[in-house]
């Protein structure tokens, strides 16, 4: 019986006992009157006294039953209040857990904002250095102009005709420029290939800089104007026009204008297939960008054949063991993973991993990234043991690279975490951090891939119920990210000096009329890395 049924039955019994008590009280009252009358008349009252005694005992038992029933009812009421209080406490616990999760999210968001602010400060410092450099270049240009004007004045004095030697090197400069351009064209035709011009690489870097700052109102008109100029000078069906279409499509993609970006990429694809051939690396680059665009829109089935065709072209042109082939395999694996084709995902990731390890070595960052991607695929299939092995391999290799070979005094962070978990289960409490010297060292590995691996393995430990080990890795990941921010600042400061020196060399070459190709430090104008699908150089 449930508690409510017991209480209901008890109340029914109480009502019956109260009725019985009233009946007994009335009978006892009648017997009392009869006894009084018998005593007055001096009759035999022994039988009446026995009846009254029995009725009195029965009445006492009824009173006892009523008392016990009331205790039961009171106890049931108390249990109900206790249960209500228990439910109230549970609701408070849930609310506190929700508040705790919200605070964790707020903390993560604040940390991201802090990182973005620091990156913005570094960018502003770089812009400041650039402006100072441009200002110094202007001063230098003015000095050069003054020297040229003085030379012109002296030449004018020596020559009767004031217009003959005013710009003596202009025609020679144009002839030399045309000759160099013709030589480059002949070389490209001899190699049967297409090289992206230096001016488009420079324009691409400038557009990407504006787009990264969210200044699309500057980037888009700049691309459109350059595209219009190229179509006027070279015609629509020209590789340079296709390159410019790629750049504008990537800007539209960053603005989430997927329809416009797809139209531009399809147009660029047709131009490159027509002018460069269907098996050219530039065609593969455009196919890859189009596949990335479809992937961002969730059209994985449409993206997969494009990515496979790009892979075939790269294998045919570059060879099956080229690192760019491995990057294309990573893209293809991710598209298949979003469709649940895990057998193909494992095959593509494992092949990419073999290429990276054989061509670039086990310490290349792409090896760790690919292992991380493969481990994520294992997790989605519930293959926790295989995923754990890969995560440990990444952390072990990073530890050996940073701190030397593994021994009893130099343990990787995952081993430290498991030892702390085991010690907590055995002794009830983990060992203090001071007993593990490598614990604080491991937090100084500032690779983003290592930080991601720490978080993923920590989540896997939590799924396995190893909470102490999970907290150890999560704490290490937080330390690693904090240490990494300082490293980013130092790297950006070094990049500022390098960029200023590169600008100085470019400006000097431009003043001398050099037509050599620019050594662009940016990415290929055809492909810019965005989202989870990686683009290829």
XYZ file of C-alpha atoms in Angstrom:
537
model
C 0.000 0.000 0.000
C 1.113 3.547 -0.703
C 1.418 6.210 1.947
C -1.745 7.965 0.788
C -3.731 4.705 0.925
C -2.487 3.999 4.475
C -3.461 7.507 5.635
C -6.883 7.204 4.003
C -7.509 3.805 5.645
C -6.364 5.159 9.019
C -8.787 8.084 8.794
C -11.619 5.670 7.962
C -10.712 3.536 10.993
C -10.633 6.682 13.180
C -14.146 7.587 12.077
C -15.351 4.061 12.924
C -13.628 4.131 16.314
C -15.131 7.516 17.140
C -18.591 6.196 16.299
C -17.948 3.090 18.375
C -16.702 5.249 21.242
C -19.896 7.312 21.166
C -21.978 4.161 21.179
C -20.031 2.716 24.116
C -20.326 5.988 26.022
C -24.104 5.958 25.569
C -24.320 2.287 26.698
C -22.101 3.032 29.699
C -24.323 5.987 30.579
C -27.399 3.751 30.479
C -25.745 1.110 32.686
C -24.750 3.791 35.186
C -28.343 4.939 35.470
C -29.489 1.323 35.937
C -26.893 0.775 38.682
C -28.046 3.854 40.544
C -31.649 2.707 40.376
C -30.675 -0.801 41.575
C -28.797 0.636 44.530
C -31.722 2.776 45.494
C -34.125 -0.174 45.352
C -31.495 -2.456 46.942
C -31.624 -4.972 44.119
C -28.857 -7.371 42.942
C -26.560 -5.219 40.697
C -23.601 -7.579 40.211
C -24.480 -8.351 36.583
C -24.821 -4.670 35.761
C -21.474 -3.890 37.343
C -19.802 -6.629 35.270
C -21.346 -5.214 32.085
C -20.251 -1.675 33.008
C -16.725 -2.947 33.698
C -16.533 -4.652 30.290
C -17.908 -1.579 28.534
C -15.332 0.597 30.368
C -12.422 -1.645 29.274
C -13.691 -1.678 25.705
C -13.933 2.125 25.783
C -10.343 2.375 27.003
C -9.169 0.148 24.141
C -11.058 2.350 21.694
C -9.356 5.442 23.139
C -5.968 3.725 22.763
C -6.741 2.878 19.123
C -7.773 6.455 18.430
C -4.534 7.713 19.951
C -2.424 5.392 17.825
C -4.351 6.356 14.683
C -3.773 10.042 15.382
C -0.047 9.347 15.819
C 0.002 7.579 12.456
C -1.754 10.504 10.765
C 0.672 12.982 12.349
C 3.634 10.831 11.284
C 2.341 10.711 7.710
C 1.965 14.495 7.695
C 5.536 14.840 8.961
C 6.844 12.498 6.262
C 5.056 14.533 3.604
C 6.666 17.747 4.883
C 10.070 16.037 4.896
C 9.571 14.857 1.303
C 8.527 18.356 0.253
C 11.649 19.791 1.856
C 13.723 17.148 0.093
C 12.238 18.112 -3.283
C 12.908 21.760 -2.517
C 16.549 21.002 -1.759
C 16.868 19.002 -4.975
C 15.504 21.961 -6.940
C 18.045 24.227 -5.242
C 20.843 21.803 -6.150
C 19.751 21.787 -9.803
C 19.593 25.579 -9.821
C 23.081 25.800 -8.317
C 24.404 23.377 -10.929
C 22.876 25.488 -13.680
C 24.379 28.639 -12.178
C 27.741 26.908 -11.950
C 27.570 25.904 -15.628
C 26.555 29.439 -16.551
C 29.498 30.861 -14.610
C 31.836 28.438 -16.369
C 30.482 29.595 -19.742
C 30.868 33.226 -18.711
C 34.446 32.547 -17.627
C 35.260 30.872 -20.936
C 33.650 33.748 -22.845
C 35.610 36.288 -20.815
C 38.848 34.432 -21.468
C 38.098 34.413 -25.212
C 37.387 38.146 -25.127
C 40.639 38.706 -23.259
C 42.556 36.732 -25.861
C 40.861 38.648 -28.674
C 41.683 41.939 -26.972
C 45.327 40.997 -26.622
C 45.452 39.996 -30.278
C 43.857 43.309 -31.196
C 46.460 45.172 -29.127
C 49.217 43.295 -30.942
C 47.572 44.134 -34.291
C 47.364 47.798 -33.337
C 51.035 47.767 -32.404
C 51.830 46.275 -35.804
C 49.707 48.947 -37.527
C 51.539 51.617 -35.578
C 54.901 50.237 -36.677
C 53.609 50.109 -40.250
C 52.479 53.735 -40.149
C 55.797 54.827 -38.707
C 57.550 52.927 -41.474
C 55.326 54.484 -44.153
C 56.050 57.911 -42.697
C 59.783 57.250 -42.869
C 59.391 56.050 -46.475
C 57.599 59.281 -47.365
C 60.488 61.283 -45.975
C 62.897 59.177 -47.982
C 60.803 59.566 -51.132
C 60.777 63.334 -50.671
C 64.568 63.367 -50.360
C 64.842 61.322 -53.551
C 62.470 63.688 -55.350
C 64.550 66.662 -54.235
C 67.698 65.002 -55.550
C 65.992 64.228 -58.877
C 64.748 67.799 -59.200
C 68.275 69.088 -58.596
C 69.623 66.722 -61.254
C 66.914 67.860 -63.666
C 67.840 71.497 -63.071
C 71.506 70.813 -63.735
C 70.668 68.840 -66.896
C 68.380 71.616 -68.030
C 71.174 74.120 -67.734
C 73.425 71.931 -69.854
C 70.854 71.318 -72.606
C 69.319 73.958 -74.841
C 66.069 72.003 -75.262
C 64.233 71.922 -71.895
C 62.069 68.886 -72.786
C 64.616 66.471 -74.213
C 66.072 65.103 -70.974
C 63.250 65.871 -68.571
C 62.432 62.137 -68.110
C 65.425 60.474 -69.720
C 64.813 56.934 -68.372
C 61.049 56.655 -68.837
C 61.127 54.960 -72.261
C 63.962 52.673 -71.229
C 62.035 51.706 -68.097
C 58.938 50.781 -70.124
C 61.034 48.756 -72.573
C 62.769 46.873 -69.757
C 59.445 46.186 -68.051
C 57.921 44.799 -71.248
C 61.006 42.659 -71.839
C 60.882 41.200 -68.305
C 57.153 40.497 -68.597
C 57.702 38.778 -71.947
C 60.477 36.666 -70.412
C 58.210 35.618 -67.545
C 55.437 34.749 -70.023
C 57.836 32.628 -72.059
C 59.012 30.801 -68.947
C 55.429 30.086 -67.877
C 54.510 28.805 -71.337
C 57.610 26.615 -71.390
C 56.651 25.138 -68.032
C 53.034 24.726 -69.176
C 51.904 26.133 -65.825
C 50.376 29.185 -64.263
C 51.922 31.209 -61.455
C 49.822 33.730 -59.585
C 51.225 37.228 -60.250
C 52.889 39.040 -57.380
C 50.453 41.964 -57.590
C 47.503 39.621 -57.012
C 49.269 38.037 -54.036
C 49.853 41.488 -52.583
C 46.241 42.475 -53.258
C 45.078 39.221 -51.664
C 47.056 39.917 -48.488
C 45.610 43.424 -48.318
C 42.041 42.173 -48.809
C 42.476 39.466 -46.163
C 43.787 42.063 -43.727
C 40.724 44.256 -44.269
C 38.381 41.247 -44.034
C 39.966 40.049 -40.771
C 39.263 43.509 -39.333
C 35.636 43.322 -40.503
C 36.154 46.170 -42.986
C 34.231 44.520 -45.801
C 33.091 47.913 -47.086
C 36.730 48.407 -48.145
C 37.650 44.831 -49.130
C 34.710 44.167 -51.477
C 35.010 47.354 -53.611
C 38.768 46.786 -53.809
C 38.207 43.284 -55.209
C 35.509 44.422 -57.635
C 37.645 47.255 -58.972
C 40.622 44.942 -59.480
C 38.359 42.395 -61.188
C 36.947 45.036 -63.521
C 40.446 46.233 -64.455
C 41.614 42.662 -65.151
C 38.614 41.928 -67.385
C 39.250 45.126 -69.373
C 42.950 44.390 -69.900
C 43.019 40.567 -70.169
C 39.452 39.545 -70.966
C 37.072 37.459 -68.877
C 38.584 34.053 -69.729
C 41.992 34.652 -68.156
C 43.660 32.871 -65.177
C 44.211 36.193 -63.385
C 40.477 36.884 -63.551
C 39.812 33.421 -62.054
C 42.251 34.190 -59.218
C 40.474 37.477 -58.498
C 37.110 35.691 -58.531
C 38.492 33.275 -55.921
C 39.588 36.134 -53.690
C 36.211 37.884 -53.906
C 34.403 34.564 -53.279
C 36.384 34.031 -50.066
C 35.419 37.512 -48.860
C 31.751 36.781 -49.612
C 32.069 33.465 -47.767
C 33.342 35.268 -44.664
C 30.231 37.476 -44.883
C 28.027 34.335 -45.076
C 26.956 35.290 -48.621
C 27.191 31.686 -49.757
C 25.104 31.995 -52.924
C 27.246 34.815 -54.347
C 30.443 32.990 -53.334
C 29.297 29.770 -55.033
C 28.514 31.588 -58.281
C 31.953 33.219 -58.321
C 33.748 29.940 -57.584
C 31.862 28.104 -60.327
C 32.785 30.871 -62.754
C 36.439 30.664 -61.672
C 36.353 26.876 -62.068
C 35.102 27.125 -65.667
C 37.784 29.694 -66.546
C 40.597 27.616 -65.085
C 39.416 24.398 -66.706
C 39.226 26.215 -70.028
C 42.573 28.040 -69.825
C 44.752 25.764 -67.668
C 43.263 22.324 -68.255
C 41.113 20.074 -66.108
C 44.065 18.533 -64.237
C 45.833 21.709 -63.133
C 46.581 22.355 -59.411
C 44.704 25.667 -59.633
C 41.593 23.721 -60.682
C 42.051 21.489 -57.627
C 42.310 24.601 -55.439
C 39.027 25.972 -56.763
C 37.317 22.590 -56.356
C 38.540 22.457 -52.760
C 37.219 25.965 -52.024
C 33.866 25.054 -53.530
C 33.743 21.880 -51.414
C 34.555 23.909 -48.271
C 31.743 26.315 -49.148
C 29.232 23.491 -49.569
C 30.454 21.967 -46.322
C 29.813 25.210 -44.431
C 26.258 25.162 -45.799
C 25.752 21.534 -44.678
C 25.672 20.178 -48.257
C 28.106 17.358 -47.566
C 26.898 15.073 -50.360
C 27.450 17.806 -52.966
C 30.845 18.668 -51.470
C 32.217 15.113 -51.379
C 32.599 14.519 -55.186
C 34.265 17.933 -55.566
C 36.739 17.093 -52.827
C 37.426 13.665 -54.367
C 38.105 15.218 -57.758
C 40.504 17.717 -56.163
C 42.246 14.780 -54.481
C 42.614 12.926 -57.791
C 44.153 15.996 -59.434
C 46.643 16.525 -56.608
C 47.621 12.861 -56.613
C 48.140 12.947 -60.360
C 50.138 16.193 -60.410
C 51.978 16.118 -57.075
C 52.176 12.396 -56.352
C 50.277 10.280 -53.841
C 52.691 11.018 -50.975
C 52.693 14.814 -51.177
C 51.687 16.770 -48.011
C 49.013 18.672 -49.974
C 47.418 15.311 -50.749
C 47.303 14.619 -47.012
C 45.556 17.943 -46.383
C 43.001 17.116 -49.055
C 42.478 13.725 -47.394
C 41.762 15.514 -44.108
C 39.077 17.614 -45.802
C 37.541 14.549 -47.423
C 37.557 12.660 -44.126
C 35.726 15.496 -42.390
C 33.048 15.577 -45.096
C 32.562 11.814 -44.769
C 32.453 12.074 -40.977
C 29.560 14.526 -41.189
C 27.735 11.901 -43.271
C 28.492 9.053 -40.845
C 30.832 7.207 -43.242
C 33.253 6.218 -40.522
C 35.046 3.439 -42.407
C 36.079 5.909 -45.100
C 36.908 8.491 -42.432
C 39.353 6.141 -40.721
C 40.923 5.159 -44.035
C 41.451 8.775 -45.144
C 42.831 9.933 -41.786
C 45.196 6.956 -41.502
C 46.520 7.542 -45.003
C 47.016 11.259 -44.295
C 48.830 10.347 -41.088
C 51.180 8.009 -42.965
C 51.998 10.755 -45.493
C 52.728 13.340 -42.828
C 54.920 11.002 -40.785
C 56.890 9.783 -43.807
C 57.295 13.155 -45.562
C 57.401 15.703 -42.731
C 58.460 13.600 -39.748
C 56.688 12.636 -36.495
C 57.195 16.092 -34.950
C 55.295 17.998 -37.646
C 52.201 19.773 -36.216
C 49.992 18.164 -38.871
C 50.741 14.716 -37.390
C 49.278 15.717 -34.023
C 46.290 17.440 -35.679
C 45.493 14.391 -37.791
C 45.765 12.069 -34.782
C 43.394 14.364 -32.931
C 40.922 14.278 -35.826
C 41.121 10.493 -36.044
C 40.600 10.192 -32.296
C 37.477 12.361 -32.575
C 36.160 10.011 -35.245
C 36.829 7.064 -32.913
C 34.911 8.827 -30.111
C 31.852 9.314 -32.319
C 31.863 5.543 -32.925
C 32.300 4.709 -29.235
C 35.867 3.396 -29.783
C 37.164 4.954 -26.592
C 40.241 2.750 -26.266
C 41.555 3.621 -29.752
C 40.882 7.326 -29.154
C 42.648 7.234 -25.789
C 45.750 5.648 -27.376
C 45.990 8.424 -29.978
C 45.505 11.192 -27.419
C 48.262 9.706 -25.258
C 50.577 9.443 -28.271
C 50.131 13.152 -29.018
C 50.789 14.177 -25.412
C 53.749 11.824 -25.039
C 55.398 13.095 -28.227
C 54.862 16.725 -27.222
C 56.353 16.013 -23.786
C 59.414 14.266 -25.237
C 59.956 17.094 -27.704
C 59.785 19.697 -24.938
C 61.425 17.951 -21.953
C 63.327 14.916 -23.251
C 62.855 11.176 -22.950
C 60.331 9.669 -20.557
C 61.572 8.173 -17.280
C 60.523 7.845 -13.660
C 61.197 11.503 -12.935
C 59.993 12.877 -16.273
C 56.445 11.626 -16.873
C 53.925 12.866 -19.445
C 50.902 14.651 -18.100
C 48.448 11.829 -18.852
C 50.533 9.422 -16.766
C 50.595 11.934 -13.909
C 46.818 12.285 -14.169
C 46.241 8.522 -14.039
C 48.579 8.154 -11.053
C 46.661 10.860 -9.202
C 43.396 9.085 -10.045
C 44.732 5.765 -8.762
C 46.102 7.382 -5.581
C 42.770 9.020 -4.873
C 40.964 5.707 -5.230
C 43.495 3.986 -2.971
C 44.112 6.613 -0.279
C 40.989 8.712 -0.633
C 42.933 11.817 -1.702
C 45.362 12.583 -4.566
C 48.975 13.446 -3.990
C 49.887 17.162 -3.858
C 51.314 18.775 -6.982
C 54.739 19.144 -5.387
C 55.372 15.418 -5.748
C 55.148 15.694 -9.550
C 57.797 18.001 -10.936
C 56.734 17.455 -14.544
C 53.208 18.640 -13.757
C 54.043 22.336 -13.958
C 56.425 21.776 -16.879
C 53.712 20.147 -18.945
C 51.559 23.251 -18.602
C 54.193 25.237 -20.528
C 53.624 23.366 -23.818
C 51.737 26.096 -25.649
C 50.744 24.223 -28.815
C 47.013 24.705 -29.586
C 46.813 21.070 -30.681
C 48.247 19.898 -27.335
C 45.753 22.086 -25.467
C 42.892 20.618 -27.516
C 44.181 17.096 -26.880
C 44.303 17.775 -23.124
C 40.657 18.877 -23.177
C 39.546 15.922 -25.309
C 41.330 13.341 -23.174
C 39.955 15.039 -20.051
C 36.427 14.708 -21.444
C 37.113 11.050 -22.225
C 38.316 10.479 -18.654
C 35.115 12.039 -17.313
C 33.077 9.712 -19.497
C 35.003 6.811 -17.939
C 34.403 8.117 -14.388
C 38.044 9.203 -13.838
C 37.173 12.613 -12.459
C 40.479 13.353 -10.730
C 42.441 12.554 -13.903
C 40.035 14.691 -15.942
C 40.423 17.677 -13.601
C 44.211 17.302 -13.755
C 44.234 17.509 -17.571
C 41.691 20.346 -17.655
C 43.768 22.351 -15.178
C 46.836 21.701 -17.322
C 44.972 22.851 -20.461
C 43.979 26.087 -18.725
C 47.596 26.670 -17.653
C 48.781 25.894 -21.170
C 46.411 28.410 -22.716
C 47.502 31.096 -20.239
C 51.176 30.423 -20.974
C 50.419 30.418 -24.690
C 49.061 33.981 -24.600
C 52.483 35.316 -23.589
C 54.103 33.332 -26.393
C 51.633 34.813 -28.894
C 52.575 38.317 -27.782
C 56.287 37.617 -28.255
C 55.689 36.012 -31.656
C 53.624 38.978 -32.821
C 56.326 41.392 -31.675
C 58.895 39.464 -33.729
C 56.478 39.402 -36.661
C 56.148 43.183 -36.516
C 59.878 43.646 -37.024
C 59.966 41.067 -39.807
C 56.974 42.634 -41.576
C 58.521 46.104 -41.351
C 61.766 44.829 -42.833
C 59.843 43.075 -45.617
C 57.893 46.260 -46.422
C 61.125 48.214 -46.528
C 62.637 45.789 -49.049
C 59.475 45.794 -51.192
C 59.301 49.587 -51.263
C 62.979 49.856 -52.182
C 62.568 47.370 -55.027
C 59.486 49.195 -56.275
C 61.357 52.500 -56.429
C 64.133 50.863 -58.415
C 61.616 49.531 -60.920
C 62.257 45.885 -60.117
C 59.825 43.439 -61.683
C 60.767 40.446 -59.561
C 57.981 38.415 -57.998
C 57.055 39.339 -54.431
C 57.763 36.757 -51.776
C 54.364 36.944 -50.164
C 54.140 35.948 -46.542
C 50.390 35.403 -46.739
C 48.395 32.426 -47.906
C 47.620 31.511 -51.489
C 44.978 33.876 -52.944
C 43.070 30.796 -54.077
C 42.683 29.216 -50.679
C 42.230 30.704 -47.211
C 41.754 28.521 -44.163
C 38.285 28.906 -42.699
C 36.281 26.789 -40.262
C 36.899 23.103 -39.726
C 37.440 22.252 -43.399
C 41.043 23.146 -44.140
C 42.082 24.711 -47.403
C 45.289 23.855 -49.150
C 48.253 25.960 -50.285
